[in-house]
Amino acid sequence: MSGDGTERAVLFDVDGTLVDTTYLHTVAWWEALRQAGRRVPMSVIHRTIGMGSDQLLARFLGEDRDPEEAAAVSAAHHTLYAEYWPRLAPLDGAAELLRACADRGWTVVLASSARGDELEAMRRAVGADEAVTAATSSDDVEASKPAPDLVRSALDHARVTPDRAVFVGDTVWDVVACERADVPCVGVLSGGITRRELEEAGAAEVYENPADLLAHLDSSLLARHSRGR
């Protein structure tokens, strides 16, 4: 509860924000595209991580892409990325951050562009499900980030309006999706996107990683917003 007795929520991206997966996705997409005869530099792929796969494929295969080729590339990425699932590692402070938010009475909801089974693998890696009220994935929406659908779905799960939530994410696509959903976004640098890029996209604050946000939690936008400021 906030100082005025109303519910407040903190919405979290997962890939690159709570779990160290950004570069695993980059390699998996690079190989999946290479298998389809598409040569895309990893540096270019990295800038798209955080988009939903539908958005990413539209960028690399074209808006008029062959549905069969797109499905094959997506399936190859899924298979390649799944090889890492047993070894997924949470980012420093991820579990503790989720628990600290829940301990302060804030509703915690995960909002990931990942598929449902990928999200489950990441939740197991973090190991703080007791702090999570709900989660939503690309399986639950028609359009993924940077569309605002996932953020709005997370708001629905939290049962709060946009003015009573803060989102935490690591990519420009998170910030854009939040802007379109009228939810302020706090950025973290753990996905490899620079502070300047996140701030220029509209991030309200930027921290190094979950541990850094946790260390400053009670002076961060999350706490100030929950006090109704």
Coordinates of N, CA and C in Angstrom, one line a residue:
M1 N 0.8 -1.2 0.0 CA 0.0 0.0 0.0 C 0.9 1.3 0.0
S2 N 0.4 2.3 -0.6 CA 1.1 3.6 -0.6 C 0.7 4.3 0.6
G3 N 1.3 5.5 0.8 CA 0.9 6.3 1.9 C -0.5 6.7 2.0
D4 N -1.2 6.8 0.8 CA -2.6 7.2 0.8 C -3.5 5.9 0.8
G5 N -2.9 4.7 1.1 CA -3.8 3.5 1.3 C -4.2 2.8 0.0
T6 N -3.6 3.3 -1.1 CA -4.0 2.6 -2.4 C -2.9 1.7 -2.8
E7 N -3.3 0.7 -3.7 CA -2.4 -0.3 -4.2 C -1.4 0.4 -5.1
R8 N -0.1 -0.1 -5.0 CA 0.9 0.3 -6.0 C 1.6 -0.9 -6.5
A9 N 2.1 -0.8 -7.7 CA 2.7 -2.0 -8.4 C 4.0 -1.6 -9.0
V10 N 4.9 -2.6 -9.0 CA 6.2 -2.6 -9.7 C 6.2 -3.7 -10.7
L11 N 6.3 -3.3 -12.0 CA 6.3 -4.2 -13.1 C 7.7 -4.4 -13.6
F12 N 8.1 -5.7 -13.8 CA 9.5 -6.0 -14.1 C 9.6 -6.7 -15.5
D13 N 10.4 -6.2 -16.4 CA 10.9 -7.0 -17.5 C 11.8 -8.1 -16.8
V14 N 12.1 -9.2 -17.6 CA 12.9 -10.3 -17.0 C 14.2 -10.5 -17.8
D15 N 14.1 -10.7 -19.1 CA 15.4 -10.9 -19.9 C 16.2 -9.6 -19.8
G16 N 17.5 -9.8 -19.3 CA 18.4 -8.7 -19.2 C 18.2 -7.7 -18.0
T17 N 17.0 -7.9 -17.4 CA 16.7 -7.1 -16.2 C 16.8 -7.8 -14.9
L18 N 16.3 -9.1 -14.9 CA 16.5 -9.9 -13.7 C 17.4 -11.1 -14.0
V19 N 17.4 -11.6 -15.3 CA 18.2 -12.7 -15.6 C 19.2 -12.4 -16.7
D20 N 20.4 -12.9 -16.7 CA 21.5 -12.5 -17.6 C 21.4 -13.3 -18.9
T21 N 20.4 -12.9 -19.7 CA 20.1 -13.7 -21.0 C 20.3 -12.9 -22.3
T22 N 20.6 -11.6 -22.2 CA 20.6 -10.8 -23.4 C 21.6 -11.3 -24.5
Y23 N 22.8 -11.7 -24.1 CA 23.7 -12.1 -25.1 C 23.5 -13.6 -25.5
L24 N 22.8 -14.4 -24.6 CA 22.4 -15.7 -25.0 C 21.4 -15.6 -26.1
H25 N 20.5 -14.7 -26.0 CA 19.5 -14.5 -27.1 C 20.2 -14.0 -28.3
T26 N 21.1 -13.1 -28.2 CA 21.9 -12.6 -29.3 C 22.5 -13.7 -30.1
V27 N 23.2 -14.6 -29.4 CA 23.9 -15.7 -30.1 C 22.8 -16.7 -30.7
A28 N 21.7 -16.9 -30.0 CA 20.7 -17.9 -30.5 C 20.1 -17.3 -31.8
W29 N 19.7 -16.0 -31.8 CA 19.1 -15.4 -33.0 C 20.1 -15.4 -34.1
W30 N 21.4 -15.1 -33.8 CA 22.4 -15.0 -34.9 C 22.5 -16.4 -35.6
E31 N 22.6 -17.5 -34.8 CA 22.7 -18.8 -35.4 C 21.4 -19.2 -36.1
A32 N 20.2 -18.9 -35.5 CA 19.0 -19.2 -36.2 C 18.9 -18.5 -37.6
L33 N 19.3 -17.2 -37.6 CA 19.2 -16.5 -38.9 C 20.3 -17.0 -39.8
R34 N 21.4 -17.4 -39.3 CA 22.5 -17.9 -40.2 C 22.0 -19.2 -40.8
Q35 N 21.3 -20.1 -40.1 CA 20.8 -21.3 -40.6 C 19.8 -21.1 -41.8
A36 N 19.2 -19.9 -41.7 CA 18.2 -19.6 -42.8 C 18.9 -18.8 -43.9
G37 N 20.2 -18.7 -43.9 CA 21.0 -18.0 -44.9 C 21.0 -16.5 -44.7
R38 N 20.6 -16.0 -43.5 CA 20.6 -14.6 -43.2 C 21.8 -14.2 -42.4
R39 N 22.7 -13.4 -42.9 CA 23.9 -12.9 -42.2 C 23.6 -11.6 -41.5
V40 N 23.4 -11.6 -40.2 CA 23.2 -10.4 -39.5 C 24.2 -10.3 -38.4
P41 N 25.0 -9.2 -38.3 CA 26.0 -9.0 -37.3 C 25.4 -9.1 -35.9
M42 N 26.1 -9.7 -35.0 CA 25.6 -9.8 -33.6 C 25.3 -8.4 -33.0
S43 N 26.2 -7.4 -33.3 CA 26.0 -6.1 -32.8 C 24.6 -5.5 -33.2
V44 N 24.2 -5.9 -34.4 CA 22.9 -5.4 -34.8 C 21.7 -6.2 -34.1
I45 N 21.9 -7.5 -34.0 CA 20.9 -8.3 -33.3 C 20.8 -7.8 -31.9
H46 N 21.9 -7.5 -31.2 CA 21.8 -7.1 -29.8 C 20.9 -5.9 -29.6
R47 N 20.9 -5.0 -30.5 CA 20.1 -3.8 -30.4 C 18.6 -4.1 -30.4
T48 N 18.2 -5.3 -30.9 CA 16.8 -5.6 -31.1 C 16.3 -6.5 -29.9
I49 N 17.2 -7.0 -29.1 CA 16.8 -7.9 -28.0 C 16.0 -7.1 -27.0
G50 N 14.8 -7.6 -26.6 CA 13.9 -6.9 -25.8 C 12.6 -6.7 -26.6
M51 N 12.7 -6.7 -28.0 CA 11.5 -6.7 -28.8 C 10.9 -8.1 -28.7
G52 N 9.6 -8.2 -29.0 CA 9.1 -9.5 -29.2 C 9.6 -10.2 -30.5
S53 N 9.6 -11.5 -30.6 CA 10.1 -12.2 -31.7 C 9.4 -11.8 -33.0
D54 N 8.1 -11.4 -32.9 CA 7.4 -11.0 -34.1 C 8.0 -9.7 -34.7
Q55 N 8.3 -8.8 -33.8 CA 8.9 -7.5 -34.2 C 10.3 -7.7 -34.7
L56 N 11.1 -8.6 -34.0 CA 12.5 -8.8 -34.4 C 12.5 -9.4 -35.8
L57 N 11.6 -10.4 -36.1 CA 11.6 -11.1 -37.4 C 11.2 -10.1 -38.5
A58 N 10.3 -9.2 -38.2 CA 9.8 -8.3 -39.2 C 11.0 -7.4 -39.6
R59 N 11.9 -7.1 -38.6 CA 13.0 -6.2 -38.9 C 14.1 -6.9 -39.8
F60 N 14.3 -8.2 -39.5 CA 15.4 -8.9 -40.2 C 14.9 -9.7 -41.4
L61 N 13.7 -10.0 -41.5 CA 13.2 -10.8 -42.6 C 12.3 -9.9 -43.5
G62 N 11.9 -8.7 -43.0 CA 11.1 -7.8 -43.8 C 9.6 -8.0 -43.5
E63 N 8.9 -6.9 -43.7 CA 7.5 -6.9 -43.4 C 6.7 -7.9 -44.3
D64 N 7.3 -8.2 -45.5 CA 6.6 -9.1 -46.4 C 7.3 -10.5 -46.3
R65 N 7.8 -10.8 -45.2 CA 8.5 -12.1 -44.9 C 7.7 -13.3 -45.2
D66 N 8.3 -14.4 -45.6 CA 7.7 -15.7 -45.8 C 7.3 -16.3 -44.5
P67 N 6.0 -16.5 -44.2 CA 5.6 -17.1 -42.9 C 6.3 -18.4 -42.5
E68 N 6.6 -19.2 -43.5 CA 7.3 -20.5 -43.2 C 8.7 -20.2 -42.8
E69 N 9.4 -19.3 -43.5 CA 10.8 -18.9 -43.1 C 10.8 -18.3 -41.7
A70 N 9.9 -17.4 -41.4 CA 9.8 -16.8 -40.1 C 9.6 -17.8 -39.0
A71 N 8.7 -18.8 -39.3 CA 8.4 -19.8 -38.3 C 9.6 -20.7 -38.0
A72 N 10.3 -21.0 -39.1 CA 11.5 -21.8 -39.0 C 12.6 -21.1 -38.2
V73 N 12.8 -19.8 -38.4 CA 13.8 -19.1 -37.7 C 13.4 -19.0 -36.2
S74 N 12.2 -18.7 -36.0 CA 11.7 -18.6 -34.6 C 11.9 -19.9 -33.9
A75 N 11.5 -21.0 -34.5 CA 11.7 -22.4 -33.9 C 13.2 -22.7 -33.6
A76 N 14.0 -22.3 -34.6 CA 15.5 -22.6 -34.4 C 16.0 -21.8 -33.2
H77 N 15.6 -20.5 -33.1 CA 16.0 -19.7 -31.9 C 15.6 -20.3 -30.6
H78 N 14.3 -20.8 -30.6 CA 13.8 -21.4 -29.4 C 14.6 -22.6 -29.0
T79 N 14.9 -23.5 -30.0 CA 15.6 -24.7 -29.7 C 17.0 -24.4 -29.2
L80 N 17.7 -23.4 -29.9 CA 19.1 -23.0 -29.5 C 19.1 -22.4 -28.1
Y81 N 18.2 -21.5 -27.8 CA 18.1 -20.8 -26.5 C 17.8 -21.8 -25.4
A82 N 16.9 -22.7 -25.7 CA 16.5 -23.7 -24.7 C 17.7 -24.5 -24.1
E83 N 18.8 -24.6 -24.9 CA 19.9 -25.4 -24.5 C 20.6 -24.7 -23.2
Y84 N 20.3 -23.4 -23.1 CA 20.9 -22.6 -22.0 C 20.0 -22.7 -20.7
W85 N 18.8 -23.1 -20.8 CA 17.9 -23.0 -19.7 C 18.4 -23.6 -18.4
P86 N 19.0 -24.8 -18.4 CA 19.5 -25.3 -17.1 C 20.6 -24.5 -16.5
R87 N 21.2 -23.6 -17.3 CA 22.4 -22.8 -16.8 C 22.1 -21.3 -16.6
L88 N 20.8 -20.9 -16.8 CA 20.5 -19.5 -16.7 C 20.8 -19.0 -15.3
A89 N 21.4 -17.8 -15.3 CA 21.8 -17.2 -14.0 C 21.1 -15.8 -13.8
P90 N 20.6 -15.7 -12.6 CA 20.0 -14.3 -12.3 C 21.1 -13.3 -12.1
L91 N 20.7 -12.1 -12.4 CA 21.6 -11.0 -12.2 C 21.7 -10.7 -10.7
D92 N 22.9 -10.1 -10.3 CA 23.1 -9.9 -8.9 C 22.0 -9.0 -8.3
G93 N 21.4 -9.5 -7.2 CA 20.4 -8.7 -6.5 C 19.0 -8.9 -7.1
A94 N 18.8 -9.7 -8.1 CA 17.5 -9.8 -8.7 C 16.4 -10.4 -7.7
A95 N 16.7 -11.5 -7.1 CA 15.8 -12.1 -6.2 C 15.5 -11.2 -5.0
E96 N 16.6 -10.6 -4.5 CA 16.5 -9.8 -3.3 C 15.7 -8.5 -3.6
L97 N 15.8 -8.0 -4.9 CA 15.0 -6.8 -5.3 C 13.5 -7.2 -5.3
L98 N 13.2 -8.3 -5.9 CA 11.8 -8.7 -5.9 C 11.2 -8.8 -4.5
R99 N 12.0 -9.5 -3.7 CA 11.5 -9.7 -2.3 C 11.4 -8.3 -1.5
A100 N 12.3 -7.4 -1.8 CA 12.3 -6.1 -1.1 C 11.0 -5.3 -1.5
C101 N 10.7 -5.4 -2.8 CA 9.5 -4.7 -3.3 C 8.3 -5.3 -2.7
A102 N 8.2 -6.6 -2.6 CA 7.0 -7.3 -2.0 C 6.9 -7.0 -0.5
D103 N 8.1 -6.9 0.2 CA 8.1 -6.6 1.6 C 7.6 -5.2 1.9
R104 N 7.7 -4.3 0.9 CA 7.2 -3.0 1.1 C 5.7 -2.8 0.7
G105 N 5.1 -3.9 0.4 CA 3.7 -3.9 0.1 C 3.4 -3.6 -1.3
W106 N 4.4 -3.6 -2.2 CA 4.1 -3.3 -3.6 C 3.8 -4.6 -4.3
T107 N 2.8 -4.5 -5.2 CA 2.4 -5.7 -6.0 C 3.5 -5.9 -7.1
V108 N 4.1 -7.0 -7.2 CA 5.1 -7.3 -8.1 C 4.6 -8.2 -9.3
V109 N 4.7 -7.7 -10.5 CA 4.3 -8.4 -11.7 C 5.4 -8.4 -12.7
L110 N 5.6 -9.6 -13.3 CA 6.6 -9.8 -14.4 C 5.9 -9.6 -15.7
A111 N 6.6 -8.8 -16.6 CA 6.1 -8.6 -17.9 C 7.2 -8.8 -19.0
S112 N 7.1 -10.0 -19.6 CA 8.2 -10.4 -20.5 C 7.8 -10.6 -21.9
S113 N 8.6 -10.2 -22.9 CA 8.4 -10.5 -24.3 C 8.7 -11.9 -24.6
A114 N 9.2 -12.7 -23.7 CA 9.5 -14.1 -23.9 C 8.2 -14.9 -24.0
R115 N 8.4 -16.1 -24.6 CA 7.3 -17.1 -24.6 C 7.1 -17.6 -23.2
G116 N 5.9 -18.2 -23.0 CA 5.6 -18.6 -21.6 C 6.6 -19.6 -21.0
D117 N 7.1 -20.6 -21.8 CA 8.0 -21.6 -21.3 C 9.3 -21.0 -21.0
E118 N 9.7 -20.0 -21.8 CA 11.0 -19.3 -21.6 C 10.9 -18.5 -20.3
L119 N 9.8 -17.9 -20.0 CA 9.5 -17.1 -18.8 C 9.6 -18.0 -17.6
E120 N 9.0 -19.2 -17.7 CA 9.1 -20.1 -16.6 C 10.5 -20.5 -16.3
A121 N 11.3 -20.7 -17.3 CA 12.7 -21.1 -17.1 C 13.4 -20.0 -16.3
M122 N 13.1 -18.7 -16.7 CA 13.8 -17.6 -16.0 C 13.3 -17.4 -14.6
R123 N 12.0 -17.7 -14.4 CA 11.5 -17.6 -13.0 C 12.2 -18.6 -12.1
R124 N 12.4 -19.8 -12.6 CA 13.1 -20.8 -11.9 C 14.5 -20.4 -11.5
A125 N 15.2 -19.7 -12.5 CA 16.5 -19.2 -12.3 C 16.6 -18.1 -11.2
V126 N 15.6 -17.2 -11.2 CA 15.6 -16.2 -10.2 C 15.3 -16.7 -8.8
G127 N 14.3 -17.6 -8.7 CA 14.0 -18.3 -7.5 C 13.3 -17.4 -6.4
A128 N 12.5 -16.5 -6.8 CA 11.8 -15.6 -5.9 C 10.3 -15.5 -6.2
D129 N 9.7 -16.7 -6.6 CA 8.3 -16.6 -7.0 C 7.4 -16.2 -5.8
E130 N 7.8 -16.4 -4.6 CA 7.0 -16.1 -3.5 C 6.7 -14.6 -3.4
A131 N 7.6 -13.8 -4.1 CA 7.4 -12.3 -4.1 C 6.6 -11.8 -5.3
V132 N 6.3 -12.7 -6.2 CA 5.7 -12.4 -7.5 C 4.2 -12.6 -7.4
T133 N 3.4 -11.6 -7.7 CA 1.9 -11.8 -7.6 C 1.4 -12.4 -8.9
A134 N 2.0 -12.0 -10.1 CA 1.5 -12.5 -11.4 C 2.6 -12.3 -12.4
A135 N 2.4 -12.9 -13.6 CA 3.3 -12.7 -14.7 C 2.6 -12.7 -16.0
T136 N 3.1 -12.0 -17.0 CA 2.5 -12.0 -18.3 C 3.6 -12.1 -19.3
S137 N 3.3 -12.8 -20.4 CA 4.3 -13.1 -21.5 C 3.8 -12.8 -22.8
S138 N 4.6 -13.0 -23.9 CA 4.1 -12.7 -25.2 C 2.9 -13.6 -25.6
D139 N 2.8 -14.8 -24.9 CA 1.7 -15.7 -25.2 C 0.3 -15.0 -24.9
D140 N 0.3 -14.0 -24.0 CA -0.9 -13.4 -23.5 C -1.4 -12.2 -24.3
V141 N -0.6 -11.7 -25.3 CA -0.9 -10.5 -26.0 C -0.8 -10.6 -27.5
E142 N -1.4 -9.7 -28.2 CA -1.4 -9.8 -29.7 C -0.1 -9.2 -30.2
A143 N 0.4 -8.1 -29.5 CA 1.6 -7.4 -30.0 C 2.5 -7.2 -28.8
S144 N 3.8 -7.5 -29.1 CA 4.8 -7.5 -28.0 C 5.6 -6.2 -28.1
K145 N 6.5 -5.9 -27.1 CA 7.2 -4.7 -27.0 C 7.9 -4.5 -28.4
P146 N 8.0 -3.2 -28.8 CA 7.7 -2.0 -28.1 C 6.2 -1.5 -28.1
A147 N 5.3 -2.4 -28.6 CA 3.8 -2.1 -28.4 C 3.6 -2.1 -26.9
P148 N 2.5 -1.4 -26.4 CA 2.3 -1.3 -25.0 C 1.5 -2.4 -24.4
D149 N 1.1 -3.4 -25.2 CA 0.2 -4.5 -24.8 C 0.7 -5.2 -23.5
L150 N 2.0 -5.6 -23.5 CA 2.5 -6.3 -22.3 C 2.4 -5.5 -21.0
V151 N 2.7 -4.2 -21.1 CA 2.7 -3.3 -20.0 C 1.2 -3.2 -19.5
R152 N 0.3 -3.0 -20.4 CA -1.1 -2.9 -20.1 C -1.6 -4.3 -19.5
S153 N -1.1 -5.4 -20.0 CA -1.5 -6.7 -19.4 C -1.0 -6.8 -18.0
A154 N 0.2 -6.3 -17.8 CA 0.8 -6.4 -16.4 C 0.0 -5.5 -15.5
L155 N -0.5 -4.3 -15.9 CA -1.3 -3.5 -15.1 C -2.6 -4.2 -14.8
D156 N -3.2 -4.9 -15.7 CA -4.4 -5.6 -15.5 C -4.2 -6.7 -14.4
H157 N -3.1 -7.4 -14.5 CA -2.8 -8.4 -13.5 C -2.5 -7.8 -12.1
A158 N -2.0 -6.6 -12.1 CA -1.7 -5.9 -10.8 C -3.0 -5.2 -10.3
R159 N -3.9 -5.0 -11.2 CA -5.2 -4.4 -10.8 C -4.9 -2.9 -10.4
V160 N -4.1 -2.2 -11.1 CA -3.8 -0.8 -10.9 C -3.9 0.0 -12.1
T161 N -4.0 1.2 -12.0 CA -4.0 2.1 -13.2 C -2.6 2.6 -13.4
P162 N -2.3 3.1 -14.6 CA -0.9 3.5 -15.0 C -0.2 4.4 -14.0
D163 N -1.0 5.3 -13.4 CA -0.4 6.3 -12.4 C 0.0 5.6 -11.1
R164 N -0.3 4.4 -10.9 CA 0.0 3.7 -9.7 C 1.0 2.6 -9.9
A165 N 1.8 2.7 -11.0 CA 2.8 1.6 -11.3 C 4.1 2.3 -11.8
V166 N 5.2 1.5 -11.6 CA 6.5 1.8 -12.2 C 7.0 0.6 -12.9
F167 N 7.6 0.7 -14.0 CA 8.2 -0.4 -14.7 C 9.7 -0.4 -14.6
V168 N 10.3 -1.6 -14.5 CA 11.8 -1.7 -14.5 C 12.2 -2.5 -15.7
G169 N 13.0 -2.0 -16.6 CA 13.5 -2.7 -17.8 C 14.9 -2.3 -18.2
D170 N 15.4 -3.0 -19.2 CA 16.8 -2.8 -19.6 C 16.9 -2.3 -21.0
T171 N 15.9 -2.2 -21.8 CA 16.0 -1.8 -23.2 C 15.2 -0.6 -23.6
V172 N 15.6 0.0 -24.7 CA 14.8 1.1 -25.2 C 13.4 0.7 -25.5
W173 N 13.2 -0.6 -25.9 CA 11.9 -1.1 -26.2 C 11.0 -1.1 -25.0
D174 N 11.6 -1.4 -23.8 CA 10.8 -1.3 -22.6 C 10.3 0.1 -22.3
V175 N 11.3 1.1 -22.5 CA 10.9 2.5 -22.3 C 9.8 3.0 -23.2
V176 N 9.9 2.6 -24.5 CA 8.9 3.0 -25.5 C 7.6 2.4 -25.2
A177 N 7.6 1.1 -24.8 CA 6.3 0.5 -24.5 C 5.7 1.1 -23.3
C178 N 6.5 1.5 -22.3 CA 6.0 2.2 -21.1 C 5.4 3.5 -21.4
E179 N 6.1 4.3 -22.3 CA 5.6 5.6 -22.6 C 4.2 5.5 -23.3
R180 N 4.1 4.5 -24.2 CA 2.8 4.3 -24.8 C 1.7 3.8 -23.9
A181 N 2.1 3.3 -22.8 CA 1.1 2.8 -21.8 C 1.0 3.8 -20.6
D182 N 1.7 4.9 -20.7 CA 1.6 6.0 -19.7 C 2.2 5.5 -18.3
V183 N 3.2 4.6 -18.3 CA 3.8 4.1 -17.1 C 5.2 4.6 -17.1
P184 N 5.7 5.2 -16.0 CA 7.1 5.6 -15.9 C 8.0 4.4 -15.9
C185 N 9.2 4.5 -16.5 CA 10.1 3.4 -16.6 C 11.5 3.7 -16.0
V186 N 11.9 2.8 -15.1 CA 13.3 2.9 -14.5 C 14.1 1.9 -15.3
G187 N 15.3 2.3 -15.8 CA 16.2 1.5 -16.6 C 17.3 0.9 -15.8
V188 N 17.8 -0.3 -16.2 CA 19.0 -0.9 -15.7 C 19.9 -1.1 -16.9
L189 N 21.2 -1.1 -16.6 CA 22.2 -1.3 -17.7 C 22.7 -2.7 -17.9
S190 N 22.0 -3.6 -17.2 CA 22.5 -5.0 -17.3 C 22.2 -5.7 -18.6
G191 N 21.4 -5.1 -19.5 CA 21.2 -5.7 -20.8 C 22.1 -5.2 -21.9
G192 N 23.1 -4.3 -21.5 CA 24.1 -3.8 -22.4 C 23.7 -2.6 -23.2
I193 N 22.6 -2.0 -22.9 CA 22.2 -0.7 -23.5 C 22.7 0.4 -22.6
T194 N 23.2 1.5 -23.3 CA 23.8 2.5 -22.5 C 22.8 3.4 -21.7
R195 N 23.4 4.1 -20.7 CA 22.6 5.0 -19.9 C 22.0 6.1 -20.8
R196 N 22.9 6.6 -21.7 CA 22.4 7.7 -22.6 C 21.2 7.3 -23.5
E197 N 21.3 6.1 -24.0 CA 20.2 5.6 -24.9 C 18.9 5.4 -24.1
L198 N 19.0 4.9 -22.9 CA 17.8 4.7 -22.1 C 17.2 6.1 -21.6
E199 N 18.1 7.0 -21.3 CA 17.6 8.3 -20.9 C 17.0 9.1 -22.0
E200 N 17.7 9.0 -23.2 CA 17.1 9.7 -24.4 C 15.8 9.1 -24.8
A201 N 15.6 7.8 -24.5 CA 14.3 7.2 -24.9 C 13.2 7.6 -23.9
G202 N 13.6 8.1 -22.7 CA 12.6 8.6 -21.7 C 12.6 7.9 -20.4
A203 N 13.7 7.1 -20.1 CA 13.8 6.4 -18.8 C 13.8 7.5 -17.7
A204 N 13.1 7.3 -16.6 CA 13.0 8.3 -15.5 C 14.3 8.3 -14.7
E205 N 14.8 7.1 -14.5 CA 16.1 6.9 -13.7 C 16.8 5.7 -14.4
V206 N 18.1 5.6 -14.1 CA 18.9 4.5 -14.7 C 19.8 4.0 -13.6
Y207 N 19.9 2.7 -13.3 CA 20.8 2.1 -12.4 C 21.6 1.0 -13.1
E208 N 22.7 0.7 -12.4 CA 23.7 -0.3 -13.1 C 23.0 -1.7 -13.3
N209 N 22.3 -2.1 -12.3 CA 21.8 -3.5 -12.3 C 20.8 -3.6 -11.2
P210 N 20.1 -4.8 -11.0 CA 19.2 -5.0 -9.9 C 19.8 -4.7 -8.5
A211 N 21.0 -5.1 -8.3 CA 21.7 -4.8 -7.0 C 21.8 -3.3 -6.7
D212 N 22.1 -2.6 -7.8 CA 22.3 -1.1 -7.6 C 20.9 -0.5 -7.3
L213 N 19.9 -0.9 -8.0 CA 18.5 -0.4 -7.7 C 18.1 -0.8 -6.3
L214 N 18.4 -2.0 -5.9 CA 18.1 -2.5 -4.5 C 18.8 -1.6 -3.5
A215 N 20.1 -1.2 -3.7 CA 20.8 -0.4 -2.8 C 20.2 1.0 -2.6
H216 N 19.6 1.4 -3.7 CA 19.0 2.8 -3.6 C 17.4 2.7 -3.7
L217 N 16.9 1.6 -3.3 CA 15.4 1.4 -3.5 C 14.6 2.4 -2.8
D218 N 14.9 2.8 -1.6 CA 14.1 3.7 -0.8 C 14.2 5.1 -1.2
S219 N 15.2 5.5 -2.0 CA 15.3 6.8 -2.6 C 15.0 6.8 -4.1
S220 N 14.6 5.7 -4.6 CA 14.3 5.6 -6.1 C 12.9 6.0 -6.4
L221 N 12.6 6.1 -7.7 CA 11.3 6.4 -8.2 C 10.3 5.4 -7.7
L222 N 10.7 4.2 -7.5 CA 9.7 3.1 -7.0 C 9.2 3.5 -5.7
A223 N 10.0 4.0 -4.8 CA 9.6 4.3 -3.4 C 8.8 5.7 -3.5
R224 N 9.4 6.6 -4.2 CA 8.7 8.0 -4.2 C 7.3 7.8 -4.9
H225 N 7.2 7.0 -5.9 CA 5.9 6.8 -6.6 C 4.9 6.2 -5.6
S226 N 5.4 5.2 -4.8 CA 4.6 4.5 -3.9 C 4.1 5.4 -2.8
R227 N 4.8 6.5 -2.5 CA 4.4 7.4 -1.5 C 3.5 8.5 -2.1
G228 N 3.2 8.3 -3.4 CA 2.2 9.2 -4.1 C 2.8 10.5 -4.5
R229 N 4.2 10.6 -4.6 CA 4.9 11.8 -5.0 C 5.0 11.9 -6.5

